[in-house]
Amino acid sequence: MTVKALFWDIGGVLLTNGWDREQRAQVLASFGLDAAEFTERHKLAAPELELGRMTLAEYMDQTVFYEPRDFTPAEFRAAMEAVSQPHPESLALARELSAGIRMYALNNEGRDLNEYRIATCGLQEFLLAFFTSCYLGVLKPNPAIYRLGLSFAGVRPEEAVMIDDRAQNVQAARSVGMHAVQFRDAAGLRAELAALGVGRV
C-alpha cells in the first residue's frame, strides 16, 4: 500500500533533544545546581510537564526555584531554550519530502518548549500538525498516541511511517501497524524511506 503520511519525532531527529539528560546536565552545570537533587524533583514533575498538565513556570518552581537563587526564572528558561539546536541535514530532507507527502509531528514535549522549538526552527512551514504529548495527554511509547495521530491525520497505519530515534518508540509504532524507521542520520533515513517508496525519483 502507498505511504500517504510521515510522522516525525522532533527531538533527536529534526532537532536536538529539548530537555533530555544531556541538555539538563549542561544547563544545571552552567548554574551550579546539584544534579542529584534536581533529578529527584524532575522525575516527579517531568511527566506532568510533558502531558500538558503543568506549565514550564510551574515545573521550574518545583525543580529549581523552590528556594532562593542568584539567577532568575527568565535566565534559567533562556538557558533551557538555548540548548535546542537544529539538525540541518534532517531539516533539509524533511523540507524536501514535504513537497510530495503529508507530514506531521508526533512527539513528547511540554507545551512551552514545544511551541518555542516549532517557532524558532520554522517547523510549521513543512509539518501540517503537531500531535504532541502536551496536547493529546498521552506519552510515547503508549500505543494510544500513535492511534490518535493516525486518526487525526485520517490515514491507516499501513499508510504511515513513524520516524523516531528511540527503539522503544519505533517498536510501539510498529505494534499499531505503522511502518517505522529508527533515525540515525539523514542519509540513512533517506535510503530507508526510499525503500518504502517515499521520496524516490
Short mmCIF file of C-alpha atoms in Angstrom, two decimals:
data_model
loop_
_atom_site.label_atom_id
_atom_site.label_comp_id
_atom_site.label_asym_id
_atom_site.label_seq_id
_atom_site.Cartn_x
_atom_site.Cartn_y
_atom_site.Cartn_z
CA MET A 1 0.00 0.00 0.00
CA THR A 2 1.20 3.52 -0.81
CA VAL A 3 2.61 5.55 2.07
CA LYS A 4 0.50 8.68 2.46
CA ALA A 5 1.92 10.32 5.59
CA LEU A 6 5.12 10.69 7.57
CA PHE A 7 5.11 11.22 11.33
CA TRP A 8 8.28 12.80 12.69
CA ASP A 9 9.69 12.80 16.16
CA ILE A 10 11.30 16.20 16.80
CA GLY A 11 13.95 15.77 19.50
CA GLY A 12 16.84 13.62 18.31
CA VAL A 13 15.59 13.69 14.71
CA LEU A 14 14.81 17.18 13.38
CA LEU A 15 16.37 18.99 16.34
CA THR A 16 18.48 18.14 19.33
CA ASN A 17 16.51 16.82 22.27
CA GLY A 18 14.58 19.50 24.08
CA TRP A 19 15.18 18.75 27.77
CA ASP A 20 16.74 15.31 27.94
CA ARG A 21 19.57 14.08 30.17
CA GLU A 22 22.37 15.73 28.17
CA GLN A 23 20.59 19.09 27.94
CA ARG A 24 19.71 19.07 31.63
CA ALA A 25 23.28 18.29 32.65
CA GLN A 26 24.61 21.16 30.54
CA VAL A 27 22.20 23.72 31.97
CA LEU A 28 22.50 22.53 35.57
CA ALA A 29 26.28 22.75 35.40
CA SER A 30 26.13 26.28 34.00
CA PHE A 31 24.07 27.40 37.01
CA GLY A 32 25.98 25.34 39.57
CA LEU A 33 22.93 23.31 40.60
CA ASP A 34 23.06 19.96 42.38
CA ALA A 35 22.22 17.40 39.69
CA ALA A 36 21.10 14.63 42.07
CA GLU A 37 18.66 16.86 43.93
CA PHE A 38 17.31 18.32 40.70
CA THR A 39 16.86 14.87 39.16
CA GLU A 40 14.72 13.63 42.04
CA ARG A 41 12.40 16.59 41.62
CA HIS A 42 12.48 16.32 37.82
CA LYS A 43 11.33 12.69 37.91
CA LEU A 44 8.10 13.73 39.61
CA ALA A 45 7.43 16.87 37.59
CA ALA A 46 8.52 15.90 34.07
CA PRO A 47 5.57 13.62 33.20
CA GLU A 48 3.12 16.33 34.23
CA LEU A 49 5.01 18.85 32.10
CA GLU A 50 5.03 16.62 29.02
CA LEU A 51 1.38 15.66 29.45
CA GLY A 52 0.41 19.33 29.39
CA ARG A 53 -0.79 19.39 32.99
CA MET A 54 1.98 21.68 34.23
CA THR A 55 3.41 24.85 32.72
CA LEU A 56 7.13 25.40 32.32
CA ALA A 57 6.98 28.09 35.02
CA GLU A 58 5.35 25.62 37.42
CA TYR A 59 7.93 22.97 36.52
CA MET A 60 10.78 25.39 37.25
CA ASP A 61 9.15 26.39 40.54
CA GLN A 62 9.15 22.75 41.64
CA THR A 63 12.57 21.71 40.34
CA VAL A 64 14.71 24.85 40.69
CA PHE A 65 13.02 27.81 42.38
CA TYR A 66 11.71 26.06 45.48
CA GLU A 67 14.39 28.05 47.31
CA PRO A 68 16.07 31.42 46.62
CA ARG A 69 18.53 31.51 43.71
CA ASP A 70 21.01 34.09 42.48
CA PHE A 71 19.53 33.87 38.98
CA THR A 72 16.02 34.45 37.66
CA PRO A 73 13.43 32.12 36.14
CA ALA A 74 13.79 34.07 32.89
CA GLU A 75 17.53 33.36 32.82
CA PHE A 76 17.01 29.67 33.51
CA ARG A 77 14.30 29.40 30.86
CA ALA A 78 16.55 31.13 28.32
CA ALA A 79 19.25 28.56 29.04
CA MET A 80 16.75 25.72 28.58
CA GLU A 81 15.71 27.16 25.23
CA ALA A 82 19.28 27.79 24.10
CA VAL A 83 20.21 24.09 24.17
CA SER A 84 17.65 23.40 21.42
CA GLN A 85 19.56 23.32 18.15
CA PRO A 86 18.57 22.22 14.63
CA HIS A 87 19.85 19.17 12.78
CA PRO A 88 20.36 20.86 9.39
CA GLU A 89 20.56 17.68 7.28
CA SER A 90 17.34 16.29 8.75
CA LEU A 91 15.52 19.58 8.32
CA ALA A 92 16.65 19.85 4.71
CA LEU A 93 15.42 16.33 3.99
CA ALA A 94 12.08 16.98 5.69
CA ARG A 95 11.54 20.18 3.73
CA GLU A 96 12.35 18.36 0.50
CA LEU A 97 9.97 15.49 1.24
CA SER A 98 7.13 17.79 2.30
CA ALA A 99 6.58 18.76 -1.34
CA GLY A 100 5.30 15.27 -2.09
CA ILE A 101 3.72 13.83 1.06
CA ARG A 102 1.73 14.90 4.11
CA MET A 103 3.89 15.24 7.20
CA TYR A 104 3.13 15.64 10.90
CA ALA A 105 5.00 15.76 14.20
CA LEU A 106 4.35 13.08 16.81
CA ASN A 107 6.49 13.82 19.85
CA ASN A 108 6.76 14.08 23.62
CA GLU A 109 7.30 17.62 24.89
CA GLY A 110 5.95 20.22 27.29
CA ARG A 111 3.83 22.95 25.73
CA ASP A 112 6.17 25.91 26.30
CA LEU A 113 9.31 24.28 24.93
CA ASN A 114 7.39 22.65 22.10
CA GLU A 115 5.98 25.95 20.89
CA TYR A 116 9.35 27.67 21.26
CA ARG A 117 11.05 24.97 19.18
CA ILE A 118 8.35 25.00 16.50
CA ALA A 119 8.54 28.77 16.06
CA THR A 120 12.32 29.12 16.33
CA CYS A 121 13.10 26.39 13.80
CA GLY A 122 10.18 27.03 11.44
CA LEU A 123 8.74 23.54 11.80
CA GLN A 124 5.24 24.79 10.97
CA GLU A 125 6.50 25.57 7.47
CA PHE A 126 6.51 21.89 6.49
CA LEU A 127 4.64 19.98 9.22
CA LEU A 128 0.87 20.15 8.90
CA ALA A 129 0.04 19.49 12.57
CA PHE A 130 1.73 18.72 15.87
CA PHE A 131 0.47 15.63 17.67
CA THR A 132 2.43 16.32 20.83
CA SER A 133 2.00 14.67 24.22
CA CYS A 134 1.17 18.01 25.86
CA TYR A 135 -1.83 18.45 23.54
CA LEU A 136 -3.01 14.83 23.41
CA GLY A 137 -2.48 13.97 27.08
CA VAL A 138 -0.61 10.74 26.35
CA LEU A 139 3.10 9.95 26.02
CA LYS A 140 5.08 7.79 23.63
CA PRO A 141 5.59 4.85 23.73
CA ASN A 142 1.94 4.36 24.72
CA PRO A 143 0.34 2.94 21.55
CA ALA A 144 -2.63 5.24 22.11
CA ILE A 145 -0.69 8.30 20.94
CA TYR A 146 0.07 6.66 17.59
CA ARG A 147 -3.57 5.70 17.12
CA LEU A 148 -4.63 9.27 17.91
CA GLY A 149 -2.15 10.69 15.42
CA LEU A 150 -3.35 8.33 12.71
CA SER A 151 -6.98 9.17 13.45
CA PHE A 152 -6.41 12.93 13.34
CA ALA A 153 -4.39 12.62 10.13
CA GLY A 154 -7.02 10.38 8.55
CA VAL A 155 -4.64 7.64 7.46
CA ARG A 156 -4.45 3.91 8.09
CA PRO A 157 -1.47 2.51 9.99
CA GLU A 158 -0.12 0.78 6.88
CA GLU A 159 -0.22 4.11 5.02
CA ALA A 160 2.02 5.86 7.57
CA VAL A 161 5.68 5.91 8.58
CA MET A 162 6.90 6.91 12.04
CA ILE A 163 10.44 8.34 12.22
CA ASP A 164 11.97 8.22 15.71
CA ASP A 165 15.43 7.91 17.20
CA ARG A 166 14.37 5.66 20.10
CA ALA A 167 13.99 1.94 19.51
CA GLN A 168 11.14 1.59 22.02
CA ASN A 169 9.10 4.24 20.22
CA VAL A 170 9.78 2.59 16.86
CA GLN A 171 8.58 -0.73 18.24
CA ALA A 172 5.45 0.89 19.66
CA ALA A 173 4.61 2.44 16.28
CA ARG A 174 5.01 -0.94 14.61
CA SER A 175 2.76 -2.51 17.24
CA VAL A 176 -0.19 -0.49 15.91
CA GLY A 177 0.60 -1.42 12.30
CA MET A 178 2.64 1.59 11.18
CA HIS A 179 5.85 1.39 9.22
CA ALA A 180 8.64 2.79 11.38
CA VAL A 181 12.23 3.86 10.84
CA GLN A 182 14.75 4.31 13.63
CA PHE A 183 16.62 7.51 12.84
CA ARG A 184 20.42 7.51 12.94
CA ASP A 185 21.33 10.07 10.30
CA ALA A 186 19.70 11.85 7.38
CA ALA A 187 21.41 9.75 4.69
CA GLY A 188 20.26 6.50 6.26
CA LEU A 189 16.75 7.85 6.69
CA ARG A 190 16.57 8.88 3.04
CA ALA A 191 17.54 5.35 1.99
CA GLU A 192 15.04 3.65 4.30
CA LEU A 193 12.22 5.93 3.18
CA ALA A 194 13.10 5.32 -0.46
CA ALA A 195 12.78 1.58 0.20
CA LEU A 196 9.22 2.32 1.31
CA GLY A 197 8.57 4.33 -1.84
CA VAL A 198 8.86 7.75 -0.19
CA GLY A 199 10.93 10.41 -1.95
CA ARG A 200 12.01 8.03 -4.68
CA VAL A 201 12.50 9.73 -8.03
#
